[in-house]
Amino acid sequence: MTYFEVFDLPPKLRVDTAALQKSFYRLSREYHPDRFAAKPAAEQAAATERSSLLNDAYRVLRDPIRRTEYLLELQGVELEEQSVRATEQARAAGEQKKQIVPPDLLEEAFELNMQLEEMKMAAKTGDDDPQLRKDLQAAKANFTTLMEQSQQSLEAEWDSWDAAVDSGDDGAKDAAKDEMLALLNRRSYLRNLLRDVSEFV
């Protein structure tokens, strides 16, 4: 049973979160393990399993990004940057997990890394470079804007996916799926750049 099926929802990305919450509370009461305390062990175990599945499904579906990632996984798309396997492999090798760098951000990311190295060196020597700090603030503002644009593009793809599900258009679903994967990778990369620059400004 998929997380969508738990709540009797179609595999779509626009979800009425208020209705989802109401369903969650109703089903939580219905399958709460305490209601099965006097039942046979098999029924108790089934209720506990159902309650756990319900909690997992709600946690994922109420979050639009996690919902998108989950739906792509259901479609057989492995999100490399988010995958546990990729994290474990990098950790075992003593390396940093590989990031997919959007081509249009290569130059900006390189420039930012150079600026961050300069800032680290300045911090070690007790120096403060006002121009460098100003440049980093500008970079942060730029990455924040790019992050917002990526979110808007991702939300447009949610609508494309949902329309394709309604119409049964597999070609449109594949196109939306590919675009969402690219946007999630872009969003992840931008989030990391913002995290790095936020340490200094």
PDB file of C-alpha atoms in Angstrom, residues 7-183:
ATOM      1  CA  PHE A   7      -5.436   8.200   2.634  1.00  0.00           C
ATOM      2  CA  ASP A   8      -7.400   7.046  -0.430  1.00  0.00           C
ATOM      3  CA  LEU A   9      -5.744   9.743  -2.549  1.00  0.00           C
ATOM      4  CA  PRO A  10      -4.723   9.669  -6.219  1.00  0.00           C
ATOM      5  CA  PRO A  11      -0.946   9.841  -6.884  1.00  0.00           C
ATOM      6  CA  LYS A  12      -0.984  13.615  -7.356  1.00  0.00           C
ATOM      7  CA  LEU A  13       1.124  16.429  -5.956  1.00  0.00           C
ATOM      8  CA  ARG A  14      -1.480  19.033  -5.107  1.00  0.00           C
ATOM      9  CA  VAL A  15      -2.940  17.872  -1.805  1.00  0.00           C
ATOM     10  CA  ASP A  16      -5.547  19.539   0.398  1.00  0.00           C
ATOM     11  CA  THR A  17      -3.472  19.540   3.591  1.00  0.00           C
ATOM     12  CA  ALA A  18      -6.424  20.505   5.821  1.00  0.00           C
ATOM     13  CA  ALA A  19      -8.409  17.510   4.535  1.00  0.00           C
ATOM     14  CA  LEU A  20      -5.295  15.333   4.872  1.00  0.00           C
ATOM     15  CA  GLN A  21      -4.951  16.338   8.526  1.00  0.00           C
ATOM     16  CA  LYS A  22      -8.617  15.564   9.218  1.00  0.00           C
ATOM     17  CA  SER A  23      -8.231  12.131   7.639  1.00  0.00           C
ATOM     18  CA  PHE A  24      -5.078  11.523   9.653  1.00  0.00           C
ATOM     19  CA  TYR A  25      -6.809  12.295  12.959  1.00  0.00           C
ATOM     20  CA  ARG A  26      -9.815  10.143  12.050  1.00  0.00           C
ATOM     21  CA  LEU A  27      -7.670   7.172  10.991  1.00  0.00           C
ATOM     22  CA  SER A  28      -5.367   7.616  14.003  1.00  0.00           C
ATOM     23  CA  ARG A  29      -8.328   7.142  16.319  1.00  0.00           C
ATOM     24  CA  GLU A  30      -9.579   4.198  14.287  1.00  0.00           C
ATOM     25  CA  TYR A  31      -6.261   2.324  14.298  1.00  0.00           C
ATOM     26  CA  HIS A  32      -4.810   3.439  17.640  1.00  0.00           C
ATOM     27  CA  PRO A  33      -3.165   0.358  19.242  1.00  0.00           C
ATOM     28  CA  ASP A  34      -4.929   1.043  22.557  1.00  0.00           C
ATOM     29  CA  ARG A  35      -8.265   0.191  20.912  1.00  0.00           C
ATOM     30  CA  PHE A  36      -6.934  -3.296  20.177  1.00  0.00           C
ATOM     31  CA  ALA A  37      -5.488  -4.040  23.632  1.00  0.00           C
ATOM     32  CA  ALA A  38      -8.080  -6.735  24.344  1.00  0.00           C
ATOM     33  CA  LYS A  39      -7.893  -8.238  20.848  1.00  0.00           C
ATOM     34  CA  PRO A  40      -5.807 -11.273  19.789  1.00  0.00           C
ATOM     35  CA  ALA A  41      -2.076 -10.708  19.306  1.00  0.00           C
ATOM     36  CA  ALA A  42      -2.371 -10.844  15.518  1.00  0.00           C
ATOM     37  CA  GLU A  43      -4.927  -8.023  15.483  1.00  0.00           C
ATOM     38  CA  GLN A  44      -2.801  -5.965  17.899  1.00  0.00           C
ATOM     39  CA  ALA A  45       0.233  -6.401  15.649  1.00  0.00           C
ATOM     40  CA  ALA A  46      -1.774  -5.441  12.551  1.00  0.00           C
ATOM     41  CA  ALA A  47      -3.113  -2.305  14.285  1.00  0.00           C
ATOM     42  CA  THR A  48       0.382  -1.289  15.376  1.00  0.00           C
ATOM     43  CA  GLU A  49       1.688  -1.804  11.840  1.00  0.00           C
ATOM     44  CA  ARG A  50      -1.199   0.145  10.334  1.00  0.00           C
ATOM     45  CA  SER A  51      -0.711   2.979  12.844  1.00  0.00           C
ATOM     46  CA  SER A  52       3.005   3.162  12.015  1.00  0.00           C
ATOM     47  CA  LEU A  53       2.268   3.226   8.266  1.00  0.00           C
ATOM     48  CA  LEU A  54      -0.310   5.964   8.832  1.00  0.00           C
ATOM     49  CA  ASN A  55       2.192   8.133  10.723  1.00  0.00           C
ATOM     50  CA  ASP A  56       4.877   7.644   8.066  1.00  0.00           C
ATOM     51  CA  ALA A  57       2.422   8.440   5.267  1.00  0.00           C
ATOM     52  CA  TYR A  58       1.189  11.604   6.962  1.00  0.00           C
ATOM     53  CA  ARG A  59       4.704  12.834   7.708  1.00  0.00           C
ATOM     54  CA  VAL A  60       5.660  12.504   4.017  1.00  0.00           C
ATOM     55  CA  LEU A  61       2.451  13.673   2.328  1.00  0.00           C
ATOM     56  CA  ARG A  62       2.005  16.827   4.400  1.00  0.00           C
ATOM     57  CA  ASP A  63       5.432  18.099   3.263  1.00  0.00           C
ATOM     58  CA  PRO A  64       5.344  19.139  -0.429  1.00  0.00           C
ATOM     59  CA  ILE A  65       9.042  18.427  -1.093  1.00  0.00           C
ATOM     60  CA  ARG A  66       9.024  15.035   0.621  1.00  0.00           C
ATOM     61  CA  ARG A  67       5.755  14.264  -1.181  1.00  0.00           C
ATOM     62  CA  THR A  68       7.437  15.053  -4.521  1.00  0.00           C
ATOM     63  CA  GLU A  69      10.478  12.933  -3.695  1.00  0.00           C
ATOM     64  CA  TYR A  70       8.249  10.044  -2.594  1.00  0.00           C
ATOM     65  CA  LEU A  71       6.130  10.187  -5.746  1.00  0.00           C
ATOM     66  CA  LEU A  72       9.265  10.138  -7.919  1.00  0.00           C
ATOM     67  CA  GLU A  73      10.548   7.129  -5.973  1.00  0.00           C
ATOM     68  CA  LEU A  74       7.241   5.376  -6.674  1.00  0.00           C
ATOM     69  CA  GLN A  75       7.892   6.095 -10.361  1.00  0.00           C
ATOM     70  CA  GLY A  76      11.249   4.331 -10.125  1.00  0.00           C
ATOM     71  CA  VAL A  77      13.357   7.495  -9.972  1.00  0.00           C
ATOM     72  CA  GLU A  78      16.263   7.288  -7.526  1.00  0.00           C
ATOM     73  CA  LEU A  79      17.086  10.671  -6.102  1.00  0.00           C
ATOM     74  CA  GLU A  80      20.820  10.176  -5.827  1.00  0.00           C
ATOM     75  CA  GLU A  81      21.530  13.122  -3.569  1.00  0.00           C
ATOM     76  CA  GLN A  82      18.772  12.143  -1.146  1.00  0.00           C
ATOM     77  CA  SER A  83      19.443   8.414  -1.232  1.00  0.00           C
ATOM     78  CA  VAL A  84      20.612   6.670   1.917  1.00  0.00           C
ATOM     79  CA  ARG A  85      22.781   4.408  -0.221  1.00  0.00           C
ATOM     80  CA  ALA A  86      24.708   7.351  -1.655  1.00  0.00           C
ATOM     81  CA  THR A  87      25.255   8.785   1.818  1.00  0.00           C
ATOM     82  CA  GLU A  88      26.466   5.460   3.205  1.00  0.00           C
ATOM     83  CA  GLN A  89      28.822   4.855   0.279  1.00  0.00           C
ATOM     84  CA  ALA A  90      30.371   8.306   0.659  1.00  0.00           C
ATOM     85  CA  ARG A  91      30.769   7.848   4.414  1.00  0.00           C
ATOM     86  CA  ALA A  92      32.365   4.405   3.996  1.00  0.00           C
ATOM     87  CA  ALA A  93      34.841   5.839   1.480  1.00  0.00           C
ATOM     88  CA  GLY A  94      35.567   8.836   3.709  1.00  0.00           C
ATOM     89  CA  GLU A  95      34.370  11.163   0.968  1.00  0.00           C
ATOM     90  CA  GLN A  96      31.782  13.879   0.645  1.00  0.00           C
ATOM     91  CA  LYS A  97      28.548  12.817  -1.036  1.00  0.00           C
ATOM     92  CA  LYS A  98      28.621  13.710  -4.715  1.00  0.00           C
ATOM     93  CA  GLN A  99      26.489  16.672  -5.674  1.00  0.00           C
ATOM     94  CA  ILE A 100      24.878  17.164  -9.054  1.00  0.00           C
ATOM     95  CA  VAL A 101      25.914  20.672 -10.083  1.00  0.00           C
ATOM     96  CA  PRO A 102      23.460  22.521 -12.331  1.00  0.00           C
ATOM     97  CA  PRO A 103      25.583  23.714 -15.312  1.00  0.00           C
ATOM     98  CA  ASP A 104      24.383  27.328 -15.082  1.00  0.00           C
ATOM     99  CA  LEU A 105      25.567  27.519 -11.442  1.00  0.00           C
ATOM    100  CA  LEU A 106      29.098  26.201 -12.012  1.00  0.00           C
ATOM    101  CA  GLU A 107      30.736  29.610 -12.319  1.00  0.00           C
ATOM    102  CA  GLU A 108      28.828  31.152  -9.425  1.00  0.00           C
ATOM    103  CA  ALA A 109      29.557  28.161  -7.180  1.00  0.00           C
ATOM    104  CA  PHE A 110      33.262  28.322  -8.041  1.00  0.00           C
ATOM    105  CA  GLU A 111      33.354  32.059  -7.264  1.00  0.00           C
ATOM    106  CA  LEU A 112      31.510  31.519  -3.998  1.00  0.00           C
ATOM    107  CA  ASN A 113      33.922  28.782  -2.902  1.00  0.00           C
ATOM    108  CA  MET A 114      36.865  31.088  -3.587  1.00  0.00           C
ATOM    109  CA  GLN A 115      35.224  33.856  -1.538  1.00  0.00           C
ATOM    110  CA  LEU A 116      34.466  31.473   1.316  1.00  0.00           C
ATOM    111  CA  GLU A 117      38.092  30.322   1.387  1.00  0.00           C
ATOM    112  CA  GLU A 118      39.207  33.969   1.557  1.00  0.00           C
ATOM    113  CA  MET A 119      36.742  34.582   4.381  1.00  0.00           C
ATOM    114  CA  LYS A 120      38.036  31.561   6.317  1.00  0.00           C
ATOM    115  CA  MET A 121      41.614  32.762   5.951  1.00  0.00           C
ATOM    116  CA  ALA A 122      40.628  36.266   7.056  1.00  0.00           C
ATOM    117  CA  ALA A 123      38.834  34.846  10.100  1.00  0.00           C
ATOM    118  CA  LYS A 124      41.972  32.910  11.093  1.00  0.00           C
ATOM    119  CA  THR A 125      44.126  36.037  10.967  1.00  0.00           C
ATOM    120  CA  GLY A 126      41.507  38.232  12.627  1.00  0.00           C
ATOM    121  CA  ASP A 127      41.062  40.394   9.532  1.00  0.00           C
ATOM    122  CA  ASP A 128      37.741  41.570   8.195  1.00  0.00           C
ATOM    123  CA  ASP A 129      37.301  42.474   4.557  1.00  0.00           C
ATOM    124  CA  PRO A 130      34.153  44.658   4.219  1.00  0.00           C
ATOM    125  CA  GLN A 131      34.057  44.254   0.424  1.00  0.00           C
ATOM    126  CA  LEU A 132      34.303  40.473   0.668  1.00  0.00           C
ATOM    127  CA  ARG A 133      31.504  40.423   3.246  1.00  0.00           C
ATOM    128  CA  LYS A 134      29.411  42.609   0.939  1.00  0.00           C
ATOM    129  CA  ASP A 135      30.075  40.246  -1.985  1.00  0.00           C
ATOM    130  CA  LEU A 136      28.978  37.276   0.109  1.00  0.00           C
ATOM    131  CA  GLN A 137      25.786  39.069   1.142  1.00  0.00           C
ATOM    132  CA  ALA A 138      25.053  39.718  -2.544  1.00  0.00           C
ATOM    133  CA  ALA A 139      25.730  36.042  -3.335  1.00  0.00           C
ATOM    134  CA  LYS A 140      23.354  34.998  -0.550  1.00  0.00           C
ATOM    135  CA  ALA A 141      20.616  37.272  -1.899  1.00  0.00           C
ATOM    136  CA  ASN A 142      21.151  35.880  -5.405  1.00  0.00           C
ATOM    137  CA  PHE A 143      21.001  32.242  -4.269  1.00  0.00           C
ATOM    138  CA  THR A 144      17.875  32.996  -2.224  1.00  0.00           C
ATOM    139  CA  THR A 145      16.200  34.411  -5.344  1.00  0.00           C
ATOM    140  CA  LEU A 146      17.279  31.384  -7.410  1.00  0.00           C
ATOM    141  CA  MET A 147      15.895  29.095  -4.706  1.00  0.00           C
ATOM    142  CA  GLU A 148      12.528  30.886  -4.836  1.00  0.00           C
ATOM    143  CA  GLN A 149      12.480  30.613  -8.638  1.00  0.00           C
ATOM    144  CA  SER A 150      13.247  26.889  -8.432  1.00  0.00           C
ATOM    145  CA  GLN A 151      10.361  26.447  -6.002  1.00  0.00           C
ATOM    146  CA  GLN A 152       7.976  28.266  -8.358  1.00  0.00           C
ATOM    147  CA  SER A 153       9.128  26.110 -11.285  1.00  0.00           C
ATOM    148  CA  LEU A 154       8.699  22.967  -9.195  1.00  0.00           C
ATOM    149  CA  GLU A 155       5.150  23.962  -8.244  1.00  0.00           C
ATOM    150  CA  ALA A 156       4.341  24.498 -11.939  1.00  0.00           C
ATOM    151  CA  GLU A 157       5.537  20.935 -12.587  1.00  0.00           C
ATOM    152  CA  TRP A 158       3.207  19.662  -9.850  1.00  0.00           C
ATOM    153  CA  ASP A 159       0.344  21.061 -11.901  1.00  0.00           C
ATOM    154  CA  SER A 160       1.762  19.502 -15.087  1.00  0.00           C
ATOM    155  CA  TRP A 161       2.048  16.116 -13.359  1.00  0.00           C
ATOM    156  CA  ASP A 162      -1.474  16.265 -11.917  1.00  0.00           C
ATOM    157  CA  ALA A 163      -2.953  17.249 -15.298  1.00  0.00           C
ATOM    158  CA  ALA A 164      -1.083  14.363 -16.944  1.00  0.00           C
ATOM    159  CA  VAL A 165      -2.432  11.925 -14.319  1.00  0.00           C
ATOM    160  CA  ASP A 166      -5.978  13.182 -14.994  1.00  0.00           C
ATOM    161  CA  SER A 167      -5.593  12.855 -18.761  1.00  0.00           C
ATOM    162  CA  GLY A 168      -3.612   9.594 -18.672  1.00  0.00           C
ATOM    163  CA  ASP A 169      -0.856  11.187 -20.775  1.00  0.00           C
ATOM    164  CA  ASP A 170       2.245   9.084 -20.069  1.00  0.00           C
ATOM    165  CA  GLY A 171       4.478  11.306 -22.234  1.00  0.00           C
ATOM    166  CA  ALA A 172       3.511  14.387 -20.228  1.00  0.00           C
ATOM    167  CA  LYS A 173       4.052  12.457 -16.991  1.00  0.00           C
ATOM    168  CA  ASP A 174       7.559  11.473 -18.094  1.00  0.00           C
ATOM    169  CA  ALA A 175       8.379  15.066 -19.048  1.00  0.00           C
ATOM    170  CA  ALA A 176       7.121  16.385 -15.689  1.00  0.00           C
ATOM    171  CA  LYS A 177       9.011  13.634 -13.868  1.00  0.00           C
ATOM    172  CA  ASP A 178      12.320  14.531 -15.570  1.00  0.00           C
ATOM    173  CA  GLU A 179      11.832  18.224 -14.904  1.00  0.00           C
ATOM    174  CA  MET A 180      10.956  17.653 -11.244  1.00  0.00           C
ATOM    175  CA  LEU A 181      14.082  15.547 -10.758  1.00  0.00           C
ATOM    176  CA  ALA A 182      16.255  18.306 -12.252  1.00  0.00           C
ATOM    177  CA  LEU A 183      14.549  20.941 -10.097  1.00  0.00           C
TER     178      LEU A 183
END
